[in-house]
XYZ file of C-alpha atoms in Angstrom:
722
model
C -13.179 34.623 13.661
C -12.568 31.323 11.817
C -10.992 28.123 13.283
C -9.353 25.556 10.831
C -8.956 22.046 11.855
C -6.062 20.091 10.240
C -5.618 16.257 10.250
C -1.978 16.345 11.707
C 0.355 18.890 13.526
C 2.738 19.105 10.479
C -0.170 19.815 8.148
C -1.363 22.566 10.495
C 2.032 24.255 10.606
C 2.002 24.185 6.666
C -1.335 25.731 6.849
C -0.173 28.468 9.164
C 3.159 29.037 7.490
C 2.251 31.622 4.940
C 0.815 33.904 7.637
C 2.023 35.795 10.688
C 1.131 33.603 13.618
C 1.755 32.829 17.331
C 2.141 29.365 18.541
C -0.090 28.374 21.376
C -0.579 25.025 23.108
C -2.214 22.998 20.696
C -3.014 25.509 18.034
C -1.603 28.540 15.945
C -3.046 31.866 16.400
C -2.980 33.654 13.008
C -2.780 37.636 13.059
C -5.425 39.325 10.776
C -4.603 39.384 7.150
C -6.144 39.555 3.825
C -7.310 35.779 3.826
C -8.411 36.158 7.593
C -9.525 39.796 8.391
C -10.357 38.986 11.818
C -7.412 36.473 12.257
C -7.995 32.814 12.798
C -6.991 29.766 14.842
C -5.560 26.725 13.176
C -5.692 23.548 15.278
C -5.082 19.878 14.373
C -6.195 16.466 15.143
C -3.751 13.617 15.553
C -5.235 11.312 12.831
C -8.454 9.577 14.317
C -9.135 11.563 17.449
C -12.515 9.784 17.679
C -13.267 6.090 17.066
C -16.411 3.987 17.001
C -17.378 2.715 20.268
C -16.592 -0.961 20.999
C -19.521 -3.339 21.440
C -19.444 -3.295 25.518
C -19.963 0.425 25.539
C -23.472 -0.176 23.788
C -24.360 -3.184 25.971
C -22.173 -4.637 28.717
C -23.468 -8.168 27.634
C -21.618 -7.592 24.322
C -18.357 -7.663 25.957
C -18.192 -11.549 26.277
C -17.653 -13.358 23.041
C -20.572 -15.600 22.646
C -22.810 -17.127 19.963
C -25.764 -16.145 21.999
C -25.174 -12.349 21.406
C -24.605 -12.598 17.616
C -25.148 -10.626 15.512
C -24.221 -7.522 17.425
C -26.199 -4.592 15.960
C -26.330 -1.290 17.774
C -29.520 0.942 17.279
C -27.263 3.794 16.146
C -23.550 4.045 15.857
C -21.811 6.375 18.385
C -18.089 7.549 18.635
C -15.831 7.961 21.627
C -12.614 9.915 22.050
C -9.588 7.862 21.595
C -7.991 7.498 25.206
C -4.468 8.347 24.149
C -5.543 11.617 22.561
C -8.057 13.149 25.039
C -5.673 16.207 25.682
C -5.850 17.416 22.144
C -9.526 16.770 21.785
C -10.265 18.888 24.647
C -8.148 21.697 23.265
C -10.137 21.556 19.940
C -13.540 21.161 21.933
C -12.444 24.308 23.895
C -11.653 26.307 20.888
C -14.839 25.291 18.848
C -16.816 26.718 21.873
C -15.351 30.032 21.954
C -17.974 32.629 21.305
C -15.633 34.510 18.912
C -15.585 31.586 16.577
C -17.989 31.994 13.989
C -17.129 29.608 11.333
C -15.188 26.340 11.053
C -12.995 25.190 8.057
C -12.472 21.526 7.638
C -8.795 21.269 6.855
C -8.274 17.684 6.907
C -6.603 15.881 3.886
C -8.710 16.463 0.882
C -10.251 13.008 0.825
C -13.041 10.840 2.291
C -10.987 9.929 5.245
C -10.044 13.505 6.099
C -13.549 14.438 5.766
C -14.677 11.708 8.197
C -11.907 12.558 10.737
C -12.559 16.225 11.215
C -16.448 15.990 10.768
C -16.534 13.513 13.392
C -14.472 15.538 15.977
C -16.851 18.505 15.346
C -19.919 16.164 15.938
C -18.541 14.763 19.042
C -17.762 18.119 20.365
C -21.462 18.886 20.065
C -20.889 22.160 18.186
C -23.170 23.416 15.431
C -21.512 26.264 13.513
C -21.196 27.221 9.976
C -18.672 25.084 8.123
C -16.418 25.491 5.041
C -14.008 23.137 3.235
C -10.291 23.699 2.443
C -9.678 21.421 -0.616
C -6.097 21.476 -1.938
C -3.579 19.002 -3.541
C -0.228 20.324 -2.063
C 1.066 22.314 0.796
C 3.052 24.919 -0.938
C 2.513 28.424 0.032
C 0.729 29.306 -3.178
C -1.597 26.185 -2.994
C -2.554 27.099 0.743
C -3.315 30.811 -0.065
C -5.160 29.874 -3.225
C -7.261 27.297 -1.129
C -8.133 29.498 1.515
C -9.355 31.929 -1.102
C -11.557 29.449 -2.679
C -13.239 27.518 0.146
C -15.862 25.033 -0.815
C -19.273 25.204 0.989
C -19.864 22.451 3.539
C -22.458 20.962 1.120
C -20.108 20.378 -1.564
C -18.341 17.659 0.371
C -21.039 16.311 2.710
C -21.810 13.285 0.474
C -18.294 11.896 0.809
C -18.605 12.345 4.443
C -21.532 10.136 4.539
C -19.716 7.737 2.226
C -16.671 7.477 4.531
C -19.037 7.045 7.662
C -20.995 4.495 5.918
C -17.855 2.461 5.234
C -16.665 2.818 8.754
C -19.925 1.630 10.378
C -20.474 -1.354 7.704
C -16.785 -2.423 8.254
C -17.407 -2.328 11.868
C -20.549 -4.435 11.636
C -18.979 -7.020 9.401
C -15.569 -7.157 11.159
C -17.048 -7.448 14.734
C -19.522 -10.044 13.951
C -17.602 -12.184 11.489
C -14.397 -12.073 13.660
C -16.394 -13.252 16.733
C -18.331 -16.113 15.094
C -15.314 -17.656 13.386
C -13.079 -17.252 16.502
C -15.756 -18.944 18.487
C -16.551 -21.722 16.081
C -12.790 -22.477 15.451
C -12.128 -22.415 19.324
C -14.774 -25.364 19.436
C -12.399 -27.158 17.116
C -9.438 -26.574 19.549
C -7.910 -23.330 17.990
C -7.167 -21.040 20.839
C -6.526 -17.823 18.628
C -8.253 -14.797 17.411
C -9.298 -14.912 13.813
C -9.886 -11.441 12.432
C -12.243 -11.185 9.421
C -12.591 -8.209 7.328
C -14.422 -6.941 4.054
C -11.167 -6.017 2.302
C -8.397 -7.879 4.222
C -10.118 -11.311 3.968
C -10.587 -11.318 0.027
C -7.060 -10.188 -0.362
C -5.813 -13.125 1.850
C -8.003 -15.444 -0.264
C -6.021 -14.348 -3.388
C -2.734 -14.754 -1.699
C -3.873 -18.290 -0.322
C -5.078 -19.249 -3.861
C -1.487 -18.576 -5.093
C -0.200 -20.724 -2.175
C -2.354 -23.720 -3.346
C -1.203 -23.202 -7.039
C 2.437 -23.275 -5.925
C 1.939 -26.313 -3.722
C -0.024 -28.149 -6.306
C 2.326 -27.455 -9.190
C 4.370 -30.479 -10.469
C 7.617 -29.489 -11.987
C 8.481 -31.301 -15.343
C 11.855 -31.534 -16.975
C 12.280 -30.360 -20.622
C 15.231 -29.954 -23.108
C 16.129 -27.451 -25.615
C 18.680 -27.474 -28.329
C 20.932 -24.590 -29.039
C 23.361 -24.237 -31.995
C 26.147 -21.727 -32.818
C 26.307 -20.928 -36.700
C 29.252 -19.355 -38.574
C 28.068 -17.501 -41.601
C 31.101 -16.209 -43.730
C 32.720 -15.249 -40.471
C 29.630 -13.863 -38.680
C 28.290 -15.750 -35.708
C 24.868 -16.158 -34.321
C 23.072 -18.331 -31.897
C 19.814 -20.310 -32.875
C 17.259 -22.311 -30.863
C 15.640 -25.507 -32.484
C 12.049 -25.454 -32.795
C 9.158 -27.216 -34.416
C 5.887 -25.435 -34.884
C 7.380 -22.495 -32.727
C 7.761 -25.086 -29.766
C 11.237 -25.085 -28.686
C 10.980 -27.605 -25.731
C 11.224 -31.310 -26.126
C 9.935 -33.674 -23.286
C 12.241 -36.473 -23.890
C 16.029 -36.370 -23.315
C 16.702 -38.995 -26.016
C 14.697 -36.730 -28.679
C 16.929 -33.721 -27.710
C 20.091 -35.761 -27.943
C 18.982 -37.152 -31.434
C 18.331 -33.662 -32.709
C 21.706 -32.313 -31.352
C 23.499 -35.242 -32.836
C 21.848 -34.556 -36.264
C 22.828 -31.074 -36.297
C 26.653 -31.527 -35.582
C 28.956 -29.964 -38.289
C 25.959 -29.568 -40.719
C 25.381 -26.912 -43.201
C 22.917 -24.059 -42.304
C 21.115 -21.779 -44.560
C 19.157 -18.721 -43.450
C 15.435 -19.023 -44.793
C 13.790 -15.905 -43.761
C 14.464 -12.626 -41.905
C 11.792 -10.535 -40.525
C 12.237 -7.101 -39.105
C 9.718 -5.434 -36.834
C 9.935 -1.867 -35.485
C 8.307 -1.189 -31.989
C 7.562 2.069 -30.389
C 7.177 2.294 -26.474
C 5.441 5.335 -25.106
C 6.611 6.903 -21.900
C 5.054 5.473 -18.711
C 1.764 6.984 -17.262
C 2.267 9.488 -14.349
C 2.101 8.054 -10.665
C -0.938 7.610 -8.707
C -0.280 6.011 -5.138
C -0.590 2.360 -6.147
C 1.688 2.722 -9.334
C 4.233 4.435 -7.331
C 4.071 1.691 -4.360
C 4.411 -1.083 -6.904
C 7.374 0.573 -8.730
C 9.129 1.586 -5.293
C 8.637 -2.232 -4.259
C 10.264 -3.445 -7.517
C 13.098 -1.041 -7.976
C 13.690 -0.205 -4.311
C 12.553 -3.033 -2.364
C 10.277 -0.625 -0.179
C 7.071 -2.185 1.365
C 3.942 -0.153 0.212
C 3.559 1.182 3.788
C 7.120 2.536 3.732
C 6.516 4.153 0.317
C 3.402 5.934 1.736
C 5.027 7.060 4.977
C 7.936 8.523 2.943
C 5.555 10.111 0.451
C 3.513 11.699 3.309
C 6.798 13.376 4.766
C 7.456 14.724 1.242
C 3.913 16.054 0.949
C 4.186 17.744 4.471
C 7.418 19.334 3.422
C 5.339 20.758 0.346
C 7.712 19.289 -2.233
C 5.191 16.763 -3.883
C 1.417 16.775 -4.324
C -1.302 14.897 -2.652
C 0.100 11.411 -1.950
C -3.152 9.413 -1.607
C -4.333 10.101 -5.217
C -5.966 7.369 -7.378
C -5.528 9.221 -10.577
C -2.770 9.118 -13.040
C -3.848 12.173 -15.035
C -3.648 15.949 -14.677
C -5.915 18.720 -15.276
C -5.018 21.644 -17.752
C -4.072 23.875 -14.662
C -1.568 21.363 -13.308
C -0.172 20.789 -16.902
C 0.326 24.649 -17.376
C 2.724 24.656 -14.358
C 4.841 21.737 -15.235
C 7.401 23.685 -17.542
C 8.180 26.114 -14.733
C 8.543 23.147 -12.297
C 10.901 21.211 -14.760
C 12.860 24.661 -15.219
C 13.495 24.740 -11.369
C 14.264 20.979 -11.396
C 16.947 21.559 -14.024
C 19.083 23.311 -11.326
C 19.517 19.975 -9.434
C 22.712 18.300 -10.683
C 21.149 14.688 -11.316
C 18.575 16.292 -13.742
C 20.622 18.754 -15.495
C 21.477 16.501 -18.369
C 17.837 15.572 -18.738
C 16.340 19.045 -18.947
C 15.044 20.835 -20.913
C 13.206 17.999 -22.299
C 12.464 17.547 -26.041
C 8.759 18.392 -25.442
C 8.173 21.820 -23.927
C 4.592 20.928 -22.502
C 2.352 17.980 -22.349
C -0.859 20.163 -22.024
C -2.204 18.776 -25.277
C -1.252 15.185 -24.509
C -4.418 13.253 -23.476
C -2.292 10.328 -22.343
C -1.426 12.782 -19.313
C -3.946 15.497 -19.362
C -7.565 14.625 -19.190
C -9.874 16.565 -16.715
C -12.504 13.825 -16.948
C -10.121 11.013 -15.351
C -9.010 13.485 -12.441
C -11.227 12.665 -9.391
C -10.426 14.314 -6.044
C -6.856 14.668 -6.780
C -4.606 14.609 -9.933
C -1.417 12.397 -10.404
C 1.667 12.674 -7.858
C 4.051 15.239 -9.226
C 6.679 17.460 -7.859
C 5.492 21.000 -6.734
C 6.974 24.302 -7.531
C 8.623 24.289 -4.182
C 11.978 22.461 -5.190
C 13.829 20.939 -2.220
C 17.434 20.980 -1.322
C 18.146 17.439 -2.135
C 21.011 17.185 0.195
C 18.682 17.788 3.051
C 16.232 14.943 2.259
C 16.714 11.659 3.802
C 18.116 9.015 1.671
C 14.596 7.369 1.391
C 12.918 10.718 0.841
C 15.503 11.316 -2.004
C 14.776 7.817 -3.718
C 10.992 8.444 -3.724
C 11.210 12.029 -5.056
C 13.600 10.878 -7.502
C 11.127 8.372 -8.851
C 8.412 11.047 -8.946
C 10.466 13.658 -10.771
C 11.732 11.003 -13.448
C 8.224 9.948 -14.034
C 7.243 13.512 -14.924
C 10.399 14.190 -17.096
C 9.933 11.065 -19.007
C 6.379 12.244 -19.926
C 8.194 14.958 -21.859
C 10.434 12.676 -23.866
C 9.773 11.000 -27.137
C 8.812 7.315 -27.541
C 11.864 4.771 -27.134
C 12.058 2.990 -30.561
C 13.527 -0.576 -31.259
C 13.959 -2.935 -34.234
C 13.134 -6.474 -33.394
C 14.750 -9.006 -35.836
C 13.499 -12.682 -36.142
C 15.768 -15.023 -38.227
C 14.743 -18.478 -39.502
C 17.425 -20.989 -40.318
C 17.454 -24.416 -41.586
C 20.123 -27.055 -40.733
C 20.670 -29.720 -43.444
C 17.336 -28.555 -44.960
C 15.610 -30.223 -42.258
C 16.055 -28.938 -38.527
C 14.621 -25.539 -38.067
C 16.224 -22.959 -35.813
C 15.032 -19.522 -34.719
C 17.309 -16.447 -33.764
C 16.005 -13.289 -32.030
C 17.822 -9.962 -31.869
C 16.879 -6.256 -31.092
C 18.565 -3.001 -31.960
C 17.658 0.383 -30.353
C 16.906 2.954 -32.799
C 15.851 5.868 -30.696
C 16.641 5.976 -26.924
C 13.764 8.513 -26.060
C 12.445 8.500 -22.644
C 14.594 5.507 -21.621
C 17.299 8.097 -21.253
C 15.370 9.201 -18.044
C 13.904 5.844 -16.912
C 16.032 2.858 -18.039
C 14.323 -0.006 -16.227
C 11.306 -1.030 -18.249
C 9.473 -4.127 -19.619
C 11.555 -4.250 -22.879
C 14.809 -4.531 -21.165
C 13.884 -8.038 -20.251
C 13.050 -8.947 -24.008
C 15.243 -11.843 -25.266
C 17.609 -10.725 -27.860
C 21.163 -10.729 -29.035
C 23.033 -8.143 -30.980
C 22.968 -9.548 -34.658
C 25.243 -9.033 -37.685
C 24.013 -7.967 -40.985
C 22.642 -11.036 -42.772
C 20.823 -11.911 -45.913
C 18.194 -14.435 -46.705
C 19.599 -17.632 -48.259
C 23.043 -16.956 -46.862
C 25.045 -20.150 -45.974
C 26.983 -21.309 -43.138
C 27.986 -24.170 -40.740
C 27.002 -25.394 -37.424
C 30.049 -24.931 -35.198
C 28.843 -26.059 -31.841
C 25.438 -27.831 -30.552
C 24.262 -27.808 -26.915
C 21.406 -29.653 -25.249
C 20.225 -27.498 -22.251
C 17.871 -29.139 -19.664
C 15.354 -27.140 -17.764
C 12.269 -27.622 -15.484
C 8.747 -25.891 -15.601
C 8.414 -23.412 -12.873
C 5.574 -22.949 -10.648
C 3.679 -19.576 -10.467
C 5.778 -16.835 -8.740
C 5.036 -15.667 -5.258
C 3.479 -12.188 -5.085
C 5.763 -9.347 -3.938
C 4.092 -6.636 -1.722
C 4.251 -4.554 -4.879
C 2.398 -7.308 -6.795
C -0.174 -7.297 -3.886
C -0.844 -3.654 -4.297
C -1.467 -4.008 -7.983
C -3.649 -7.410 -7.363
C -5.861 -5.442 -4.908
C -6.200 -2.773 -7.512
C -7.095 -5.145 -10.290
C -8.935 -7.708 -8.229
C -11.815 -7.660 -10.676
C -9.569 -9.657 -13.303
C -9.758 -12.608 -10.841
C -13.514 -13.147 -11.010
C -15.584 -15.273 -13.296
C -18.574 -12.767 -13.138
C -18.060 -10.213 -15.908
C -20.470 -7.720 -14.327
C -18.694 -7.871 -11.127
C -15.349 -7.373 -13.031
C -16.843 -4.155 -14.497
C -17.816 -3.019 -10.877
C -14.421 -3.625 -9.382
C -12.715 -2.065 -12.464
C -14.923 0.961 -11.895
C -14.323 1.200 -8.128
C -10.540 0.446 -8.320
C -10.372 -3.101 -6.867
C -9.961 -3.942 -3.202
C -9.546 -1.181 -0.712
C -8.499 2.426 -1.686
C -5.254 4.106 -2.506
C -5.071 4.982 1.183
C -5.795 1.779 2.722
C -4.044 -0.843 0.710
C -0.628 -0.771 2.483
C -2.495 -0.771 5.818
C -4.375 -3.789 4.784
C -1.188 -5.582 3.918
C 0.377 -4.641 7.263
C -2.753 -5.820 9.009
C -2.374 -9.291 7.291
C 1.162 -9.258 8.674
C 0.252 -8.293 12.233
C -2.399 -10.934 12.461
C 0.029 -13.545 11.432
C -2.092 -14.569 8.354
C 0.873 -13.815 6.069
C 4.472 -13.229 6.272
C 7.019 -11.450 3.820
C 10.543 -12.878 3.273
C 12.897 -11.277 0.825
C 10.072 -9.327 -0.670
C 7.986 -12.593 -1.438
C 4.578 -13.200 0.189
C 3.804 -16.407 2.112
C 0.526 -17.398 3.389
C 1.025 -18.701 6.981
C -1.013 -21.834 8.424
C -3.391 -19.396 10.124
C -4.341 -17.539 6.932
C -4.617 -20.912 5.094
C -7.075 -22.270 7.939
C -9.231 -19.074 7.841
C -9.786 -19.273 4.099
C -10.444 -23.029 4.402
C -12.880 -22.265 7.133
C -14.731 -19.590 4.927
C -15.172 -21.913 2.101
C -17.541 -20.307 -0.475
C -18.455 -17.768 1.822
C -18.761 -14.178 0.261
C -16.508 -12.766 2.686
C -13.553 -14.370 0.810
C -14.777 -13.169 -2.496
C -13.699 -9.818 -4.142
C -17.438 -9.816 -5.470
C -18.960 -8.606 -2.193
C -16.379 -5.654 -1.955
C -17.289 -4.913 -5.504
C -20.783 -4.472 -4.926
C -20.162 -2.591 -1.616
C -17.643 -0.132 -3.336
C -20.133 0.513 -6.090
C -22.871 1.464 -3.423
C -20.436 3.579 -1.307
C -19.234 5.409 -4.584
C -22.971 6.176 -5.260
C -23.331 7.512 -1.563
C -20.349 9.675 -2.252
C -22.007 11.202 -5.390
C -25.076 11.680 -3.650
C -27.000 9.120 -5.635
C -27.684 6.568 -2.884
C -28.950 6.604 0.710
C -26.670 5.801 3.630
C -29.469 4.643 5.626
C -30.580 2.048 2.998
C -27.048 0.825 2.531
C -26.593 0.248 6.329
C -29.855 -1.582 6.659
C -28.664 -3.997 3.871
C -25.351 -4.555 5.709
C -27.276 -5.328 8.996
C -29.247 -8.125 7.094
C -25.951 -9.326 5.523
C -24.537 -9.666 9.003
C -27.424 -11.773 9.962
C -26.989 -13.956 7.074
C -23.260 -14.459 7.582
C -23.848 -15.847 11.133
C -26.077 -18.486 9.532
C -23.652 -19.327 6.789
C -20.733 -19.719 9.246
C -22.633 -22.209 11.418
C -23.689 -24.284 8.289
C -20.001 -24.217 6.888
C -18.671 -25.581 10.263
C -20.196 -28.964 9.394
C -17.692 -29.446 6.453
C -14.529 -28.273 8.369
C -11.627 -30.935 8.176
C -8.288 -28.949 7.842
C -6.368 -32.176 7.216
C -3.666 -30.448 5.158
C -3.018 -27.602 7.586
C -0.273 -27.381 10.245
C -2.778 -26.448 12.991
C -0.156 -26.896 15.742
C 1.464 -24.026 14.458
C -1.527 -21.756 14.800
C -1.558 -19.689 18.010
C 2.184 -19.984 18.524
C 2.904 -16.514 17.281
C 4.010 -14.359 20.224
C 1.989 -11.314 18.869
C -1.099 -13.426 19.724
C -0.283 -13.660 23.449
C -2.066 -10.301 24.027
C -5.456 -12.125 23.400
C -4.833 -14.476 26.460
C -3.897 -12.992 29.698
C -2.791 -16.181 31.173
C 0.084 -16.672 28.673
C 1.564 -13.303 29.447
C 5.048 -13.322 31.444
C 5.311 -10.750 34.302
C 8.482 -8.972 33.688
C 8.842 -7.239 36.986
C 7.232 -4.741 39.413
C 5.665 -1.222 37.880
C 7.870 1.733 38.855
C 4.829 3.767 39.315
C 2.512 1.478 41.381
C 2.323 -2.079 42.823
C 1.277 -3.671 39.451
C 2.943 -6.145 37.295
C 4.532 -5.054 33.949
C 3.495 -7.310 31.044
C 4.392 -7.542 27.364
C 1.449 -6.167 25.419
C 2.695 -6.779 21.969
C 3.580 -3.208 20.826
C 4.326 -1.825 24.405
C 5.017 -2.828 28.035
C 2.308 -1.822 30.258
C 1.108 -2.141 33.799
C -1.670 -4.464 34.816
C -3.364 -1.576 36.948
C -4.031 0.649 33.953
C -7.786 -0.043 34.245
C -7.844 -0.466 38.007
C -5.857 2.723 39.060
C -5.309 4.319 35.807
C -1.560 3.696 35.949
C -0.059 5.432 33.054
C 3.266 3.284 33.041
C 3.901 2.489 29.348
C 7.284 1.986 27.494
C 7.144 1.205 23.596
C 8.737 -1.893 22.564
C 10.491 0.065 19.649
C 12.226 3.238 20.286
C 14.118 5.031 17.296
C 14.114 1.814 15.313
C 15.316 -0.509 17.971
C 13.254 -3.276 19.622
C 13.567 -3.133 23.432
C 13.842 -6.717 24.387
C 12.233 -8.537 27.442
C 15.610 -8.947 29.137
C 16.303 -5.154 28.790
C 12.858 -4.345 30.303
C 13.359 -6.706 33.213
C 16.529 -4.929 33.973
C 15.154 -1.567 33.674
C 12.521 -2.602 36.209
C 15.234 -4.127 38.509
C 17.944 -1.632 38.341
C 16.554 1.557 36.535
C 18.414 1.144 33.448
C 19.117 -1.325 30.605
C 22.140 -2.702 29.067
C 23.985 -0.800 26.306
C 21.714 -0.882 23.326
C 23.392 -0.492 19.955
C 21.925 0.986 16.737
C 19.361 3.637 17.784
C 18.698 5.794 14.595
C 17.538 9.365 14.534
C 17.236 10.552 10.895
C 20.229 9.297 9.117
C 22.439 9.223 12.362
C 22.896 6.182 14.435
C 24.046 5.875 18.147
C 24.461 3.632 21.043
C 22.895 4.300 24.421
C 21.669 3.085 27.763
C 17.888 3.534 28.573
C 17.494 5.144 32.008
C 14.185 5.316 34.008
C 13.757 8.999 35.528
C 11.893 8.586 38.934
C 10.845 12.233 39.191
C 9.622 12.521 35.666
C 8.435 8.906 35.320
C 9.876 8.625 31.852
C 12.566 6.874 29.955
C 15.672 8.813 28.843
C 18.815 8.091 27.066
C 22.119 7.604 29.117
C 25.441 7.814 27.042
C 28.502 6.125 28.088
C 31.361 8.567 28.404
C-alpha cells in the first residue's frame, strides 16, 4: 500500500476526491482502484510541521544573546516538531511506520518548499522507505489522476530538496548571527529593541530606505508653462509653448512675457506628423505580475492576492499559484480553446468569446517550452466555477486571470498618434498632441493599460500651412515632484528586478537570471515581515520606511547584508544546487565563513555610527515589540485554567505558566477578522464574557456577538443577544 503526504488538509482532500475513500482522523483511506490497486492512505502536513531547532537546543549557552557566543554555528543542522502541530505529526509518523505501507508519495506543492516540507517530515520520523513524487500544476480531477499515473522517481526531485534545505540552513545562519550582533551592538547605543536581519528582507528594506532618502533630499522647484487655444477656421485645438522641445520656463516673468506676446496673434500650422503604434496583448500572469496588477487595480496587498489565489487553486479552478513563468507548454496551450469555450457560458465573458484567434499554440509570446520552469503561467483550469459561489475577492482575482488569458487570443490594439507643430506670429513655437484609436483589439478585454495614460486630445482634421488665431492664452504654474513612494505592488516588481539597481553589470545578470530578491512564493511574506518588525508601514497603499528601518540600514552601512549583490550570488549557487551542478556541503561551508566575517564587519562598522538624523526616540515604542521585553508586558488578569497571569504576546493572549506547567490557555487576538482588545480580554478573565463585539465576518456575512468562556470545554464560544 502507498501513503501520500500532502502539504495541507484541503490539498489532501483534492487528491482523495477522484477516488472512493473513507475519512479517518488525520487522513483519508482510499479504497483499491486502478491507480492504487492495494488502496492508499492520503494524509497531510499543516505547512511546516517541522522547523530548524533554535540555538539553545544545540547548546544551552547559546540561549543568552552575547557577543562571546557569536557566531553560532552548529556542527550539523537538526529539525524539531513544531509544538502546535505535534498531533498531526504523530498521526503521520504512525502511518509511515505501518508494515503494510511499502511506498511513500511526496504530495506537497510541486516546488522547492513543498519538497522540503514533506521530506523533512519523513526524515524526522526516521522512516526509510521507497519514495515517489507527485508533480502536478492543478488540482482538478483530471490533473490529479494523470499525476498519479505519471509519478516521478525520488531522484528526479532530490536536487531541489537539497536546494531548499541549503537555503533554509543558510538563512538560519545569517539571520541568527546578524540579528543578534546588531541587536547587541545597538543596545550598547541605548536602543532597546530587537533588530532582525535577513538575506532577503534587509536588501529589500535598503531599497525602500534609499527611496525614502531620495524623497527627503528632493528640493521642489517651481516652473511655468504657457498654453494657448487656437481657432483655425472654426476648428479649435490647444497647444503648449516650447523651445527645443522644452515646455517649462523657470522664471515667471519669462512666462508672462511669452503669454503677453502670443495674445490675439495669428497662428500657422507648420508641420503635422502622424505615427501609428500597435500594442500587443499583455503576457500571461506569473505570481509577481498578478500581485503587482491586483495591487494596482484592486489595491490588494501581495499577501492577500496570494491567499486568495491559493484558495482558488485548492478549489481546482486555477493552476499552481506560485509560478515564476509567464509561458505555457504546448500541452497547456492545446487545452485553452476548450477552457475558453466553457468560460463563454459565464455571463461576464459571453460578449468576449469566442475570441478572434482560435488558438495561441504557435504564438511564442505565450507558448515556449524552454521558458517554463517548474510550472507554467497561471491560467484557469477546465473546472469552471459557479462564479456566484466565489467570494467577492475570489471573483476579482479569478476575473483578472481569465481576462489575461482571453486577451492573449485578441489582436493588437492600434492607435494613431498625431503631433502638430504651430508657429504664433512666425516666432513662438507650440506643440499639440492627440491620439485616435484605430483598432480596439485586446483593449476590449482589459481596458486599463499604459497607453490610457498617454497625453492626447481628440483632434479635428487639419492641414499644414492652415492659418488661424490665438483666442486664449494661459500661464500655468507647476512644481517639480519628488520620486513617488513605492506601492506594495511596486515592491513585488522591485524585488523581482533588483538587479537593475546595481552598478555591477555581472551581478545584474545574475539577479536577472535568478529572478531578483526572494522567490515567487516568499516575496509577499518578506513584505509582511518588514511590516511586522516595524521597519516599514503601508498607508493608503504607499510604503514608508519607519525610523527603525532607517536606523538599521544606516547601521549596516556598506555591509553586503544590505546589498542585493549577496543575494544574487547566493541565489545563483542555490540554483546550481537545484540543478545538481553544485555541492550543498561546499555552499554551507562558504556561508559559515561568511557568518564569521559579518561578525567582524559589524564590530568595525559600529565605530562610525552616529544616527544624527534619525528619530531614535520613536524606536522601540511599537506595541508589537513588547513581546521582546517581559518587564513591559501588562498583566490582564488571572488564568481561567491555572493560577498564572495572562499577558499580551502580540498575536495572542497567553498564560505565563505555559512553560512551567504546560498551561494551554491561549486566545487569538484576531477572531474572524476582529481584533480582541485588552479591555475585552480583561472582562472575559473577570466575568467570563466580553462586551458585545460588532463586525465579526464569516465569508461574506457579518455578525455581532459576545465572546463567552466555557469552563468545561476550556475554550471561547460565541454568545448571541436575543
